[in-house]
Coordinates of C-alpha atoms in Angstrom, one line a residue:
M604 CA 62.9 78.4 34.2
K605 CA 61.6 81.4 32.4
A606 CA 62.4 81.1 28.6
P607 CA 64.2 84.3 27.2
A608 CA 62.5 86.6 25.3
S609 CA 62.4 86.4 21.6
P610 CA 63.8 89.1 19.6
G611 CA 60.6 90.6 18.9
E612 CA 59.7 90.7 22.3
A613 CA 63.4 92.1 23.4
S614 CA 62.6 95.0 20.8
G615 CA 59.2 95.9 22.0
T616 CA 60.7 95.9 25.8
K617 CA 63.4 98.0 24.5
R618 CA 60.9 100.7 22.9
F619 CA 58.5 100.7 25.8
Q620 CA 61.7 101.5 28.2
A621 CA 62.9 104.3 25.8
K622 CA 59.3 105.7 25.6
R623 CA 58.9 105.7 29.1
D624 CA 62.1 107.2 29.8
S625 CA 61.3 109.8 27.3
I626 CA 58.1 110.9 29.6
L627 CA 60.2 110.6 32.7
A628 CA 62.6 113.1 31.2
A629 CA 59.8 115.4 30.0
A630 CA 58.1 115.0 33.4
A631 CA 61.4 115.8 35.1
D632 CA 61.8 119.2 32.9
A633 CA 57.8 120.2 33.9
I634 CA 58.5 119.5 37.4
N635 CA 61.3 121.8 37.7
E636 CA 59.6 124.3 36.1
Q637 CA 56.4 124.3 37.2
S638 CA 56.3 121.5 40.1
A639 CA 54.9 118.5 40.4
K640 CA 51.5 119.6 41.3
G641 CA 51.7 121.9 38.2
M642 CA 52.9 119.3 35.7
T643 CA 49.9 118.0 33.5
F644 CA 49.6 115.2 31.3
A645 CA 49.0 117.5 28.4
D646 CA 52.4 119.5 28.7
V647 CA 54.2 116.2 29.0
A648 CA 52.5 114.6 26.1
R649 CA 53.3 117.9 24.2
R650 CA 57.1 117.3 25.2
V651 CA 57.3 114.0 23.5
G652 CA 55.2 114.0 20.6
L653 CA 52.6 112.1 22.0
N654 CA 48.8 112.7 23.0
T655 CA 47.4 112.4 26.4
T656 CA 45.8 109.1 26.2
S657 CA 49.5 107.6 25.0
V658 CA 50.8 108.8 28.2
T659 CA 48.0 107.2 30.5
Y660 CA 49.6 104.0 28.8
Y661 CA 52.6 104.3 30.7
F662 CA 51.4 105.9 33.5
K663 CA 47.5 105.9 34.6
R664 CA 47.8 108.9 37.3
K665 CA 49.6 112.1 37.2
E666 CA 50.8 111.6 40.6
D667 CA 51.8 108.1 39.5
L668 CA 54.2 109.8 37.0
A669 CA 55.5 112.2 39.5
A670 CA 56.3 109.8 42.0
A671 CA 58.2 107.6 39.1
A672 CA 60.0 110.9 38.1
F673 CA 61.1 110.9 42.0
E674 CA 62.1 107.3 42.3
Q675 CA 64.3 108.2 39.2
T676 CA 66.2 111.4 41.0
L677 CA 66.5 109.1 44.4
A678 CA 67.8 106.2 42.2
R679 CA 70.4 108.5 40.4
L680 CA 71.5 110.1 43.9
D681 CA 71.6 106.5 45.4
A682 CA 74.1 105.6 42.5
M683 CA 76.2 108.4 43.0
L684 CA 76.8 107.8 46.6
D685 CA 77.2 104.5 46.1
S686 CA 80.0 105.6 44.0
A687 CA 81.1 107.9 46.6
L688 CA 81.5 105.5 49.3
E689 CA 84.1 103.7 47.6
E690 CA 86.5 106.4 48.0
P691 CA 89.0 105.3 51.2
T692 CA 88.5 108.7 53.2
P693 CA 85.8 111.3 53.8
E694 CA 87.6 113.8 51.8
R695 CA 88.1 111.7 48.7
R696 CA 84.0 110.9 49.2
V697 CA 82.8 114.1 49.3
A698 CA 85.2 115.0 46.1
R699 CA 84.0 112.4 44.1
Y700 CA 80.4 113.2 45.1
L701 CA 80.7 117.0 44.0
H702 CA 82.7 115.9 40.9
D703 CA 79.8 113.5 39.7
H704 CA 77.5 116.4 40.4
I705 CA 79.4 118.9 38.2
T706 CA 80.1 116.2 35.6
R707 CA 76.4 115.7 35.4
L708 CA 75.5 119.5 35.1
A709 CA 78.2 119.7 32.4
R710 CA 76.7 116.9 30.4
I711 CA 72.9 118.8 30.8
E712 CA 74.7 122.1 29.6
R713 CA 75.9 120.0 26.6
G714 CA 72.7 118.7 25.8
E715 CA 73.9 114.9 26.5
E716 CA 71.9 114.6 29.3
K717 CA 68.6 115.5 30.8
A718 CA 68.1 116.7 34.2
F719 CA 66.7 114.8 36.9
A720 CA 63.4 116.0 38.9
I721 CA 64.1 118.3 42.1
L722 CA 62.9 117.0 45.0
S723 CA 60.9 119.9 46.1
D724 CA 56.9 118.2 46.5
L725 CA 57.7 115.0 48.1
R726 CA 55.4 116.2 51.4
A727 CA 52.9 117.3 48.6
M728 CA 52.2 114.0 47.3
E729 CA 49.3 111.4 48.0
E730 CA 49.3 108.9 50.4
P731 CA 51.0 106.2 50.0
L732 CA 52.9 107.3 47.4
K733 CA 54.4 110.4 50.2
S734 CA 55.8 107.7 52.5
H735 CA 57.1 105.8 50.0
L736 CA 59.2 108.6 48.6
L737 CA 59.9 110.0 52.0
A738 CA 61.7 106.9 53.2
G739 CA 63.7 106.8 50.1
W740 CA 65.1 110.6 50.9
R741 CA 65.9 109.3 54.1
N742 CA 68.0 106.6 53.0
I743 CA 69.6 109.1 50.9
F744 CA 70.3 111.1 54.0
R745 CA 71.7 108.2 55.9
K746 CA 73.7 107.3 53.0
T747 CA 75.4 110.7 52.6
R748 CA 76.0 111.0 56.5
S749 CA 77.6 107.4 56.2
I750 CA 80.7 109.6 53.9
W751 CA 82.0 110.7 57.9
G752 CA 81.5 107.0 59.0
S753 CA 79.4 105.8 62.1
G754 CA 79.4 108.3 64.9
S755 CA 80.9 107.2 67.9
N756 CA 78.5 109.2 70.2
R757 CA 75.4 111.5 69.8
A758 CA 77.2 114.9 69.4
Q759 CA 79.5 113.2 66.3
T760 CA 76.4 111.8 65.0
D761 CA 74.4 115.2 64.9
L762 CA 77.5 116.8 63.5
F763 CA 77.8 114.3 60.6
G764 CA 73.8 114.7 59.8
A765 CA 74.8 118.8 59.6
R766 CA 77.6 117.8 57.1
A767 CA 75.1 115.5 55.3
H768 CA 72.5 118.1 54.8
V769 CA 75.1 120.9 53.9
L770 CA 76.6 118.7 51.1
L771 CA 73.3 117.6 49.4
E772 CA 71.7 121.1 49.9
N773 CA 75.0 122.5 48.0
T774 CA 74.8 120.1 45.3
F775 CA 71.2 120.7 44.5
W776 CA 71.4 124.6 44.9
L777 CA 74.6 124.2 41.9
A778 CA 71.8 124.4 39.4
A779 CA 70.6 127.6 40.5
W780 CA 74.0 129.5 39.8
L781 CA 76.6 127.3 38.2
D782 CA 75.0 128.5 34.9
R783 CA 76.6 131.8 35.4
Y784 CA 80.0 130.2 34.3
D785 CA 80.8 128.9 30.7
V786 CA 81.1 125.1 30.7
D787 CA 84.8 124.6 30.4
E788 CA 85.2 126.8 33.7
Y789 CA 83.2 123.9 35.5
P790 CA 86.3 122.0 36.6
R791 CA 87.8 125.6 38.1
V792 CA 84.2 126.0 40.3
E793 CA 84.4 122.6 41.6
A794 CA 88.2 122.9 42.6
R795 CA 87.1 126.0 44.4
L796 CA 83.8 124.9 46.4
R797 CA 85.7 121.6 47.0
E798 CA 88.2 123.7 48.9
V799 CA 85.2 125.3 50.9
F800 CA 84.0 122.1 52.0
S801 CA 87.4 120.9 52.9
H802 CA 88.9 124.0 54.9
G803 CA 85.7 126.4 55.3
V804 CA 86.4 130.1 55.1
A805 CA 87.7 131.4 58.4
G806 CA 90.8 132.6 58.5
P807 CA 94.0 130.9 60.7
G808 CA 93.2 131.2 64.3
K809 CA 89.8 132.3 64.0
V810 CA 87.4 130.6 66.9
W811 CA 83.6 130.5 66.8
A812 CA 82.1 133.4 69.2
P813 CA 79.6 135.0 67.3
Q814 CA 77.6 138.1 68.6
L815 CA 73.8 137.7 67.6
L816 CA 72.3 140.7 65.9
P817 CA 68.9 142.3 67.3
L818 CA 67.1 141.4 64.3
I819 CA 63.4 142.4 64.5
H820 CA 61.5 141.9 61.5
Q821 CA 58.0 143.4 61.0
E822 CA 55.8 144.0 58.0
P823 CA 54.3 147.7 57.5
E824 CA 50.7 146.3 57.2
P825 CA 49.2 145.2 60.3
G826 CA 48.5 141.2 60.3
R827 CA 50.8 141.0 57.3
E828 CA 54.0 139.4 59.2
A829 CA 52.0 136.7 61.2
F830 CA 50.3 136.0 57.7
L831 CA 53.4 135.8 55.5
L832 CA 55.0 133.7 58.2
V833 CA 52.1 131.0 58.5
A834 CA 52.2 130.9 54.8
T835 CA 56.3 130.5 54.8
R836 CA 55.9 127.5 57.3
L837 CA 53.3 125.8 55.2
I838 CA 55.0 126.1 51.7
N839 CA 58.1 125.2 53.1
E840 CA 56.6 121.6 54.5
L841 CA 54.0 121.2 51.6
G842 CA 55.5 122.9 48.5
Y843 CA 54.0 125.6 46.6
R844 CA 51.0 123.7 45.3
G845 CA 50.6 121.5 48.4
A846 CA 50.3 124.9 50.6
S847 CA 46.3 125.9 50.0
V848 CA 44.7 129.2 50.8
Q849 CA 42.5 127.5 52.8
R850 CA 45.0 125.7 54.8
I851 CA 47.0 129.2 55.5
A852 CA 43.4 130.8 56.4
S853 CA 42.5 127.8 58.8
E854 CA 46.0 127.9 60.7
L855 CA 45.6 131.4 61.5
N856 CA 41.7 130.9 62.3
V857 CA 40.6 133.6 59.7
T858 CA 38.3 133.3 56.6
K859 CA 39.8 132.5 53.1
G860 CA 38.7 135.7 52.2
S861 CA 41.1 137.6 54.6
F862 CA 43.8 136.1 52.0
Y863 CA 42.6 138.4 49.5
H864 CA 42.6 141.4 51.5
H865 CA 46.6 140.8 52.0
L866 CA 47.1 139.5 48.2
D867 CA 45.5 138.8 45.1
A868 CA 46.7 135.6 43.9
K869 CA 48.6 132.9 45.3
D870 CA 51.7 133.8 43.1
E871 CA 51.9 137.1 44.7
L872 CA 51.7 135.1 48.2
V873 CA 54.7 133.2 47.4
V874 CA 56.7 136.5 45.9
A875 CA 55.6 138.3 49.1
C876 CA 56.9 135.4 51.7
Y877 CA 60.2 135.6 49.2
R878 CA 60.6 139.1 49.6
R879 CA 59.8 139.0 53.5
S880 CA 62.8 136.4 53.4
F881 CA 65.0 138.3 51.7
D882 CA 64.2 141.3 53.5
I883 CA 65.3 139.6 56.6
I884 CA 68.6 138.3 55.4
A885 CA 69.5 141.8 54.0
E886 CA 68.4 143.2 57.2
T887 CA 71.0 141.1 59.0
Q888 CA 74.1 141.6 56.6
R889 CA 73.2 145.5 57.3
L890 CA 73.1 144.9 60.9
A891 CA 76.6 143.0 60.8
E892 CA 78.2 145.6 58.7
G893 CA 77.9 147.9 61.9
L894 CA 79.6 145.5 64.2
P895 CA 83.3 146.3 65.3
G896 CA 86.1 144.0 64.4
T897 CA 86.8 142.1 61.4
Q898 CA 84.7 140.7 58.5
W899 CA 84.9 137.4 60.2
D900 CA 83.3 138.7 63.2
R901 CA 80.7 140.2 60.7
L902 CA 80.1 136.7 58.6
E903 CA 80.1 134.8 61.7
G904 CA 77.5 137.2 63.3
T905 CA 75.5 137.3 60.2
I906 CA 75.3 133.1 60.0
A907 CA 74.9 132.9 63.5
T908 CA 71.9 135.4 63.4
L909 CA 69.9 133.5 60.6
L910 CA 70.3 130.0 61.7
D911 CA 68.9 131.0 65.5
Y912 CA 66.3 132.6 63.5
Q913 CA 65.7 129.6 61.3
F914 CA 65.6 127.0 64.4
S915 CA 63.2 129.5 66.2
E916 CA 59.7 130.1 66.7
R917 CA 60.4 133.5 64.7
G918 CA 61.1 131.5 62.0
P919 CA 61.6 130.3 59.0
L920 CA 62.8 132.0 55.7
L921 CA 61.2 130.4 52.8
R922 CA 63.1 127.7 51.2
T923 CA 64.2 128.0 47.3
T924 CA 62.4 124.9 46.6
A925 CA 59.1 126.8 46.0
L926 CA 60.7 128.8 43.2
S927 CA 59.7 126.0 40.8
G928 CA 55.7 126.7 41.3
L929 CA 56.2 130.5 40.4
P930 CA 56.0 131.8 36.8
A931 CA 59.1 132.1 35.0
D932 CA 59.3 136.3 35.2
A933 CA 58.6 136.0 38.9
R934 CA 61.2 133.2 39.3
T935 CA 63.9 135.2 37.5
T936 CA 62.9 138.2 39.6
M937 CA 63.4 136.3 42.7
I938 CA 66.7 134.5 41.9
D939 CA 68.1 137.9 40.7
R940 CA 67.4 139.2 44.5
S941 CA 69.0 136.0 45.6
N942 CA 72.1 136.6 43.6
R943 CA 72.4 140.5 45.1
I944 CA 72.4 138.8 48.5
A945 CA 75.0 136.4 47.6
R946 CA 77.1 138.7 46.3
R947 CA 77.0 141.4 49.3
F948 CA 78.4 137.8 51.4
A949 CA 81.2 137.9 48.5
G950 CA 81.7 141.5 49.4
M951 CA 82.4 140.4 53.1
L952 CA 84.4 137.7 51.9
S953 CA 86.6 139.9 49.8
D954 CA 87.2 142.3 52.4
G955 CA 87.9 139.6 54.9
I956 CA 90.5 138.0 52.8
A957 CA 92.0 141.3 52.1
E958 CA 92.7 142.0 55.8
G959 CA 93.4 138.0 56.4
S960 CA 90.6 137.2 58.6
I961 CA 89.0 135.2 56.1
R962 CA 90.7 132.3 54.1
A963 CA 91.8 132.8 50.5
I964 CA 89.0 131.3 48.7
D965 CA 86.8 132.3 45.8
P966 CA 84.4 134.8 47.3
L967 CA 81.6 134.1 44.4
V968 CA 81.7 130.3 44.9
A969 CA 81.6 130.5 48.7
S970 CA 78.7 133.1 48.8
Q971 CA 76.7 130.9 47.1
A972 CA 77.6 127.8 49.3
L973 CA 76.7 130.1 52.3
M974 CA 73.3 131.0 50.8
A975 CA 72.6 127.3 50.6
L976 CA 73.6 126.6 53.9
Q977 CA 71.3 129.3 55.3
N978 CA 68.3 128.8 53.2
A979 CA 68.3 124.9 53.7
A980 CA 68.4 125.4 57.6
F981 CA 64.3 125.0 58.0
D982 CA 64.7 121.4 57.4
M983 CA 67.1 120.8 60.0
R984 CA 64.6 122.0 62.6
R985 CA 63.6 118.8 64.5
W986 CA 67.5 118.0 64.5
A987 CA 68.1 121.2 66.1
S988 CA 65.4 121.0 68.4
A989 CA 67.0 118.2 70.1
M990 CA 69.9 120.3 71.4
P991 CA 70.3 123.6 72.8
R992 CA 70.2 126.1 70.2
R993 CA 73.5 127.7 70.8
K994 CA 75.0 124.0 70.0
A995 CA 72.6 123.4 66.9
V996 CA 73.8 127.1 65.3
A997 CA 77.4 125.9 66.1
L998 CA 77.3 122.6 64.7
Y999 CA 75.4 123.5 61.3
A1000 CA 77.8 126.8 60.9
S1001 CA 80.9 124.6 61.5
T1002 CA 80.3 123.0 58.1
L1003 CA 81.3 125.7 56.1
M1004 CA 82.9 128.1 58.5
F1005 CA 85.5 125.4 59.1
G1006 CA 85.0 122.9 56.7
L1007 CA 83.4 119.3 56.6
F1008 CA 86.3 117.5 58.1
D1009 CA 87.2 120.0 60.9
D1010 CA 85.7 118.6 64.4
R1011 CA 86.7 121.4 66.7
V1012 CA 83.0 122.1 67.4
L1013 CA 82.7 119.4 69.2
N1014 CA 85.3 120.3 71.7
A1015 CA 83.9 123.8 71.9

């Protein structure tokens, strides 16, 4: 039997753990600002008032520190899901999970808690850390999917998977827009987002019958479209720092110098990929505005076209996870563009509410949920490839069009 620790040993262990926790909190801040690849020991040490050598006492390598920060995020998500799964129904579980996220963000805003690391760079980690972390992420996904129980057939399991992904992505995306509200408004925002999760945005009697829009996007410079498409795919898969210029060039079978023919620096590449992606979304919105019918017809046409694009070989759009690798001014510019697109969705929703084709929801909150829905669809390409694309689009879109608890899409 192991002897109990002496008071001195216990005190030393507490001090060690407290210092380790402060280093992990600083690392999470650095990862969220600069990505895991951009984080440095020197920066983390400066944030906690240590020298670099002191940090290496706790974590021998930068990769070990990043992995520990990611593991801490996964552990916190796991604990939040465990709490949610104590509730008796899927509706109550989703409400609990959302509430715990909003409460956490309120504590962070008040300075009572530190943010945890965004899981944007898992695929860019070295082995064997990468496999270990991705296994942890798959566990989070499966546990989230279990909020709706065990699917009785493949179609139901696929639908539960889509719901899990949209729920996770929306709670991650909260940090990008919730700070536009005062903390005392967070409960109201939570209630409005819960309404979208519960009932969707479709008005009474609406069915899913979208008209795909004739979206054709080309960059003005020859060769640039193919270049940005490959870059977007690699950045989505490997993260901002993980997608090297050499890798992009080799995918296109061109020289590394060709990169600099298109762009002067890697930051410019990511900004160009974002601009291309935002241009495609805005083009789709403009095309939808020319459709006859109701705002519901225009909204479902927009969402269906964007999801079809994301699931096809023409896609993807750049994931917002790459934002953490950009310099602060470029990141702010890209988030501003994202918010302008969200406001366009909000306008569509507002007009639809007025005419009765859209439910009476908060259009600003719902528009951000729609941004998360279409942005994160890239991660579901493998899921979508296992079924006809039209079905994949319908299943995935149903999560916010009709809500996270409406099964009508299974009977369509």
